[in-house]
């Protein structure tokens, strides 16, 4: 909270501030009015964004925290309510015609925020089964084999949210939809261009690319390893193991930095890839770009 006051952003991210607020509230800990105001203000003034874009995941966790505060009568009540409503509207507006909210990996948290506020977002407004159908289809396709990602999507499939976490008996059946489907890759080859852009303000001269032909279904991480073997200087990279899998920390000797709030972002053309490099399988002809970016 001090960092937000001093520098305008948290030490970590608003996602983690939201999780912390939710945890404190669920345990009925004291949270000062001024901390609540600071948090609500970020929600009211578009603080919960990465780059220019509203982060649905972050908004949803914040909305759950604010909903908990409403239920537990934290003060100032009006500030909490207004911020929650603003976030719920933004989350709802991020829904596409198929029911996905943000992207498939933010949909679980977004569903939780909407379910926890079903008096504000009734079934006539949000067709929950539409969203659920899409989610179940993606689960069957193997999109949720990671435990962290599964833990975000499981509660809303059962109509529950993180706010119910202290009311559950742990004997409810494990959903049969949560299973991994091994996908058979056929061995047709694809060609992928892999480009690394080394700076934030960077002319074409500080980027390097390589074209690689690999079997269809090869994951981006393997393609990066191949590029690294072929050209150590520009394509060597380091990774750190996280609960979600490998997170890329440096490319070509240049590190992302929590202090400078930079990271290696991965794009297919101009669109950020919706998953990590160990999960993502490029299609034929894709131009995968790794770019040092700000968050
Ligand atoms: C904050 C955040 C980031 C921050 C993390 C920096 C920081 N100092 O916190 C930044 C902006 C750097 C980031 C980057 C990316 N992220 Co991100 N991120 C999140 C977010 C909103 C919250 C994570 C968190 O704080 N969890 C709580 C803490 C307590 O748990 P934790 O385990 O310590 O969290 C760490 C990891 O989650 C890690 N991390 C964050 N994102 C990613 C992504 C991958 C692939 C990995 C392996 C690790 C990782 O950083 C966190 C802090 O250290 C989640 C949303 C969600 N639904 O989970 C998305 C999320 C995890 N990210 C996602 C993605 C896709 C990415 C990128 C691949 C985007 C891109 N196209 O470049 C990159 C990673 C590229 C790389 N270098 O390998 C997806 C992952 C989907 C999947 N199938 O795995 C999520 C679920 C968002 C979404 N809905 O699409 N991210």
Coordinates of N, CA and C in Angstrom, one line a residue, residues 13-143:
X13 N 1.8 -6.6 -8.0 CA 0.8 -6.2 -9.0 C -0.5 -6.1 -8.2
X14 N -1.5 -5.4 -8.8 CA -2.8 -5.3 -8.2 C -3.5 -6.7 -8.1
X15 N -3.1 -7.6 -8.9 CA -3.6 -9.0 -8.8 C -3.3 -9.5 -7.4
X16 N -2.0 -9.3 -7.0 CA -1.6 -9.9 -5.7 C -2.1 -9.0 -4.6
X17 N -2.3 -7.7 -4.8 CA -2.9 -6.9 -3.7 C -4.4 -7.4 -3.6
X18 N -5.1 -7.7 -4.7 CA -6.4 -8.1 -4.6 C -6.5 -9.5 -3.9
X19 N -5.6 -10.4 -4.2 CA -5.6 -11.7 -3.5 C -5.4 -11.5 -2.0
X20 N -4.5 -10.6 -1.7 CA -4.2 -10.3 -0.2 C -5.4 -9.7 0.5
X21 N -6.1 -8.8 -0.2 CA -7.3 -8.2 0.4 C -8.3 -9.3 0.6
X22 N -8.5 -10.1 -0.4 CA -9.5 -11.2 -0.3 C -9.1 -12.1 0.9
X23 N -7.9 -12.5 1.0 CA -7.5 -13.4 2.1 C -7.7 -12.7 3.4
X24 N -7.3 -11.5 3.6 CA -7.5 -10.8 4.9 C -9.0 -10.7 5.2
X25 N -9.8 -10.3 4.2 CA -11.2 -10.2 4.4 C -11.9 -11.5 4.8
X26 N -11.5 -12.6 4.1 CA -12.1 -13.9 4.4 C -11.8 -14.3 5.8
X27 N -10.6 -13.9 6.4 CA -10.2 -14.2 7.7 C -10.7 -13.1 8.7
X28 N -11.5 -12.2 8.2 CA -12.0 -11.1 9.0 C -11.0 -10.2 9.7
X29 N -9.8 -10.0 9.0 CA -8.8 -9.2 9.6 C -9.2 -7.7 9.4
X30 N -8.6 -6.9 10.2 CA -8.8 -5.4 10.0 C -8.1 -4.9 8.8
X31 N -8.8 -4.1 7.9 CA -8.1 -3.4 6.8 C -8.5 -2.0 7.0
X32 N -7.5 -1.1 7.0 CA -7.9 0.3 7.3 C -8.7 0.9 6.2
X33 N -9.5 2.0 6.6 CA -10.3 2.7 5.6 C -9.5 3.2 4.5
X34 N -8.3 3.8 4.8 CA -7.5 4.4 3.8 C -6.9 3.4 2.8
X35 N -6.6 2.2 3.3 CA -6.1 1.2 2.4 C -7.2 0.7 1.5
X36 N -8.4 0.6 2.0 CA -9.6 0.2 1.2 C -9.8 1.3 0.1
X37 N -9.7 2.6 0.5 CA -9.9 3.7 -0.4 C -8.9 3.6 -1.5
X38 N -7.6 3.4 -1.2 CA -6.6 3.4 -2.2 C -6.8 2.3 -3.2
X39 N -7.3 1.1 -2.7 CA -7.5 0.0 -3.5 C -8.7 0.3 -4.4
X40 N -9.8 0.8 -3.8 CA -11.0 1.1 -4.6 C -10.7 2.2 -5.7
X41 N -9.8 3.1 -5.3 CA -9.5 4.2 -6.3 C -8.8 3.6 -7.5
X42 N -8.0 2.6 -7.3 CA -7.3 2.0 -8.5 C -8.4 1.3 -9.4
X43 N -9.4 0.7 -8.7 CA -10.4 0.1 -9.5 C -11.3 1.2 -10.3
X44 N -11.5 2.3 -9.6 CA -12.4 3.3 -10.2 C -11.6 4.0 -11.3
X45 N -10.3 4.1 -11.2 CA -9.5 4.9 -12.2 C -8.6 4.1 -13.1
X46 N -9.2 3.0 -13.5 CA -8.5 2.1 -14.5 C -7.1 1.7 -14.1
X47 N -6.8 1.5 -12.8 CA -5.5 1.1 -12.4 C -5.2 -0.4 -12.6
X48 N -6.3 -1.1 -12.8 CA -6.1 -2.6 -12.9 C -5.8 -3.1 -14.3
X49 N -4.8 -2.4 -14.9 CA -4.6 -2.8 -16.3 C -3.1 -3.1 -16.5
X50 N -2.8 -4.0 -17.5 CA -1.4 -4.2 -17.8 C -1.2 -3.6 -19.2
X51 N -0.3 -2.7 -19.4 CA -0.2 -1.9 -20.6 C -1.5 -1.0 -20.6
X52 N -2.1 -1.0 -21.8 CA -3.4 -0.2 -21.9 C -4.6 -1.0 -21.6
X53 N -4.4 -2.3 -21.5 CA -5.6 -3.1 -21.5 C -6.1 -3.5 -20.1
X54 N -7.4 -3.4 -19.8 CA -8.0 -3.9 -18.5 C -7.6 -5.4 -18.4
X55 N -7.1 -5.7 -17.2 CA -6.8 -7.1 -16.9 C -8.0 -7.7 -16.2
X56 N -8.7 -8.6 -17.0 CA -9.9 -9.2 -16.5 C -9.6 -10.1 -15.2
X57 N -8.4 -10.8 -15.3 CA -8.1 -11.6 -14.1 C -7.9 -10.7 -12.8
X58 N -7.2 -9.6 -13.0 CA -7.0 -8.7 -11.9 C -8.3 -8.1 -11.4
X59 N -9.1 -7.6 -12.4 CA -10.4 -7.0 -12.0 C -11.3 -8.0 -11.3
X60 N -11.2 -9.3 -11.7 CA -12.1 -10.3 -11.1 C -11.7 -10.6 -9.6
X61 N -10.4 -10.7 -9.4 CA -9.9 -11.0 -8.1 C -10.2 -9.7 -7.2
X62 N -10.0 -8.5 -7.7 CA -10.4 -7.3 -7.0 C -11.9 -7.3 -6.7
X63 N -12.7 -7.7 -7.6 CA -14.2 -7.7 -7.4 C -14.5 -8.7 -6.3
X64 N -13.9 -9.8 -6.3 CA -14.2 -10.8 -5.3 C -13.8 -10.3 -3.9
X65 N -12.6 -9.6 -3.8 CA -12.2 -9.0 -2.6 C -13.2 -7.9 -2.1
X66 N -13.7 -7.1 -3.0 CA -14.6 -6.0 -2.7 C -16.0 -6.6 -2.3
X67 N -16.4 -7.7 -3.0 CA -17.6 -8.4 -2.6 C -17.6 -9.0 -1.2
X68 N -16.4 -9.6 -0.9 CA -16.2 -10.1 0.5 C -16.4 -8.9 1.5
X69 N -15.7 -7.8 1.2 CA -15.8 -6.6 2.1 C -17.2 -6.2 2.3
X70 N -18.0 -6.2 1.2 CA -19.4 -5.8 1.3 C -20.2 -6.8 2.2
X71 N -19.9 -8.1 2.0 CA -20.6 -9.1 2.8 C -20.2 -9.0 4.3
X72 N -19.0 -8.6 4.6 CA -18.5 -8.6 5.9 C -18.6 -7.2 6.5
X73 N -19.3 -6.3 5.8 CA -19.6 -4.9 6.3 C -18.3 -4.1 6.6
X74 N -17.3 -4.2 5.8 CA -16.1 -3.3 5.9 C -16.6 -1.9 5.5
X75 N -15.8 -0.9 5.9 CA -16.2 0.5 5.6 C -15.0 1.1 4.9
X76 N -15.2 2.2 4.0 CA -16.5 2.9 3.7 C -17.3 2.1 2.7
X77 N -18.5 1.8 3.1 CA -19.4 0.9 2.3 C -19.7 1.4 0.9
X78 N -19.9 2.7 0.8 CA -20.3 3.3 -0.6 C -19.1 3.1 -1.5
X79 N -17.9 3.5 -1.0 CA -16.7 3.4 -1.8 C -16.5 1.9 -2.3
X80 N -16.7 1.0 -1.4 CA -16.5 -0.4 -1.8 C -17.6 -0.8 -2.8
X81 N -18.8 -0.4 -2.6 CA -19.9 -0.8 -3.5 C -19.6 -0.2 -4.9
X82 N -19.3 1.1 -5.0 CA -19.1 1.7 -6.3 C -18.0 1.1 -7.1
X83 N -16.9 0.8 -6.4 CA -15.8 0.1 -7.0 C -16.1 -1.2 -7.5
X84 N -16.9 -2.0 -6.7 CA -17.3 -3.3 -7.1 C -18.2 -3.3 -8.4
X85 N -19.1 -2.3 -8.4 CA -20.0 -2.2 -9.5 C -19.2 -1.9 -10.8
X86 N -18.3 -0.9 -10.7 CA -17.5 -0.5 -11.8 C -16.8 -1.7 -12.4
X87 N -16.1 -2.5 -11.5 CA -15.4 -3.7 -12.0 C -16.3 -4.7 -12.6
X88 N -17.4 -5.0 -12.0 CA -18.3 -6.0 -12.6 C -18.8 -5.6 -14.0
X89 N -19.0 -4.3 -14.2 CA -19.4 -3.8 -15.5 C -18.3 -4.0 -16.5
X90 N -17.1 -3.7 -16.1 CA -16.0 -3.9 -17.0 C -15.8 -5.4 -17.3
X91 N -15.9 -6.2 -16.3 CA -15.8 -7.7 -16.5 C -16.9 -8.2 -17.5
X92 N -18.1 -7.7 -17.3 CA -19.2 -8.1 -18.1 C -19.0 -7.7 -19.6
X93 N -18.5 -6.5 -19.7 CA -18.2 -5.9 -21.1 C -17.1 -6.6 -21.8
X94 N -16.3 -7.4 -21.0 CA -15.2 -8.1 -21.7 C -15.6 -9.5 -22.2
X95 N -16.9 -9.7 -22.1 CA -17.5 -11.0 -22.6 C -17.7 -11.0 -24.1
X96 N -17.3 -12.1 -24.8 CA -17.5 -12.1 -26.2 C -18.8 -12.9 -26.5
X97 N -19.1 -13.0 -27.8 CA -20.5 -13.6 -28.1 C -20.5 -15.1 -27.7
X98 N -19.4 -15.7 -27.6 CA -19.4 -17.1 -27.2 C -19.4 -17.3 -25.7
X99 N -19.2 -16.2 -25.0 CA -19.3 -16.4 -23.5 C -18.0 -16.3 -22.8
X100 N -16.9 -16.3 -23.6 CA -15.5 -16.2 -23.0 C -15.4 -14.8 -22.5
X101 N -14.8 -14.7 -21.3 CA -14.7 -13.3 -20.6 C -13.2 -13.0 -20.5
X102 N -12.7 -12.0 -21.3 CA -11.3 -11.7 -21.5 C -10.7 -12.8 -22.4
X103 N -9.9 -13.7 -21.9 CA -9.6 -14.9 -22.6 C -10.0 -16.2 -21.8
X104 N -9.7 -17.3 -22.3 CA -10.2 -18.5 -21.7 C -9.6 -18.7 -20.3
X105 N -8.4 -18.1 -20.0 CA -7.8 -18.3 -18.7 C -8.2 -17.2 -17.7
X106 N -8.9 -16.2 -18.1 CA -9.4 -15.3 -17.2 C -10.9 -15.6 -16.9
X107 N -11.5 -16.4 -17.8 CA -12.9 -16.7 -17.7 C -13.3 -17.3 -16.3
X108 N -12.5 -18.1 -15.8 CA -12.9 -18.8 -14.5 C -13.0 -17.7 -13.4
X109 N -12.0 -16.8 -13.3 CA -12.1 -15.8 -12.2 C -13.2 -14.8 -12.5
X110 N -13.4 -14.5 -13.8 CA -14.5 -13.6 -14.1 C -15.8 -14.2 -13.8
X111 N -16.0 -15.5 -14.1 CA -17.3 -16.2 -13.7 C -17.5 -16.1 -12.2
X112 N -16.4 -16.3 -11.4 CA -16.5 -16.3 -10.0 C -17.0 -14.9 -9.5
X113 N -16.5 -13.8 -10.1 CA -16.9 -12.5 -9.7 C -18.4 -12.3 -10.0
X114 N -18.8 -12.8 -11.2 CA -20.2 -12.6 -11.6 C -21.1 -13.4 -10.7
X115 N -20.7 -14.7 -10.5 CA -21.5 -15.6 -9.7 C -21.7 -15.0 -8.2
X116 N -20.6 -14.4 -7.7 CA -20.7 -13.9 -6.3 C -21.6 -12.7 -6.3
X117 N -21.9 -12.1 -7.4 CA -22.8 -10.9 -7.5 C -24.0 -11.2 -8.3
X118 N -24.6 -12.4 -8.1 CA -25.7 -12.7 -9.1 C -27.0 -11.9 -8.9
X119 N -27.0 -11.1 -7.8 CA -28.2 -10.2 -7.6 C -28.0 -9.0 -8.6
X120 N -26.7 -8.6 -8.9 CA -26.4 -7.5 -9.8 C -26.4 -8.0 -11.2
X121 N -26.0 -9.2 -11.4 CA -25.8 -9.8 -12.8 C -26.7 -11.0 -12.9
X122 N -28.1 -10.9 -13.0 CA -28.9 -12.0 -13.0 C -28.8 -12.8 -14.3
X123 N -29.5 -14.0 -14.3 CA -29.3 -14.9 -15.5 C -29.9 -14.3 -16.8
X124 N -30.9 -13.4 -16.7 CA -31.4 -12.8 -17.9 C -30.3 -12.0 -18.6
X125 N -29.4 -11.5 -17.8 CA -28.3 -10.6 -18.3 C -27.1 -11.4 -18.8
X126 N -26.7 -12.4 -18.0 CA -25.6 -13.2 -18.3 C -26.0 -14.6 -18.4
X127 N -25.9 -15.2 -19.7 CA -26.3 -16.6 -19.9 C -25.1 -17.4 -19.5
X128 N -25.2 -17.9 -18.2 CA -24.1 -18.6 -17.6 C -23.7 -19.9 -18.3
X129 N -24.8 -20.6 -18.8 CA -24.6 -21.9 -19.4 C -23.8 -21.8 -20.7
X130 N -24.0 -20.6 -21.4 CA -23.2 -20.4 -22.6 C -21.7 -20.4 -22.3
X131 N -21.3 -19.6 -21.3 CA -19.9 -19.6 -20.9 C -19.4 -20.9 -20.4
X132 N -20.3 -21.6 -19.6 CA -19.9 -22.9 -19.0 C -19.6 -23.9 -20.2
X133 N -20.4 -23.9 -21.2 CA -20.3 -24.8 -22.3 C -18.9 -24.6 -23.0
X134 N -18.5 -23.3 -23.2 CA -17.2 -23.0 -23.8 C -16.1 -23.5 -22.9
X135 N -16.2 -23.3 -21.6 CA -15.2 -23.7 -20.6 C -15.0 -25.2 -20.6
X136 N -16.2 -25.9 -20.6 CA -16.1 -27.4 -20.6 C -15.5 -27.9 -21.9
X137 N -15.7 -27.3 -23.0 CA -15.1 -27.7 -24.2 C -13.6 -27.5 -24.2
X138 N -13.2 -26.4 -23.6 CA -11.7 -26.2 -23.5 C -11.0 -27.1 -22.5
X139 N -11.8 -27.5 -21.5 CA -11.2 -28.5 -20.5 C -11.0 -29.8 -21.2
X140 N -12.0 -30.2 -22.0 CA -11.9 -31.4 -22.7 C -10.8 -31.4 -23.7
X141 N -10.5 -30.2 -24.3 CA -9.4 -30.1 -25.2 C -8.0 -30.0 -24.6
X142 N -8.0 -30.1 -23.2 CA -6.7 -30.2 -22.5 C -6.2 -28.8 -22.1
X143 N -7.0 -27.8 -22.1 CA -6.4 -26.4 -21.8 C -6.2 -26.2 -20.3

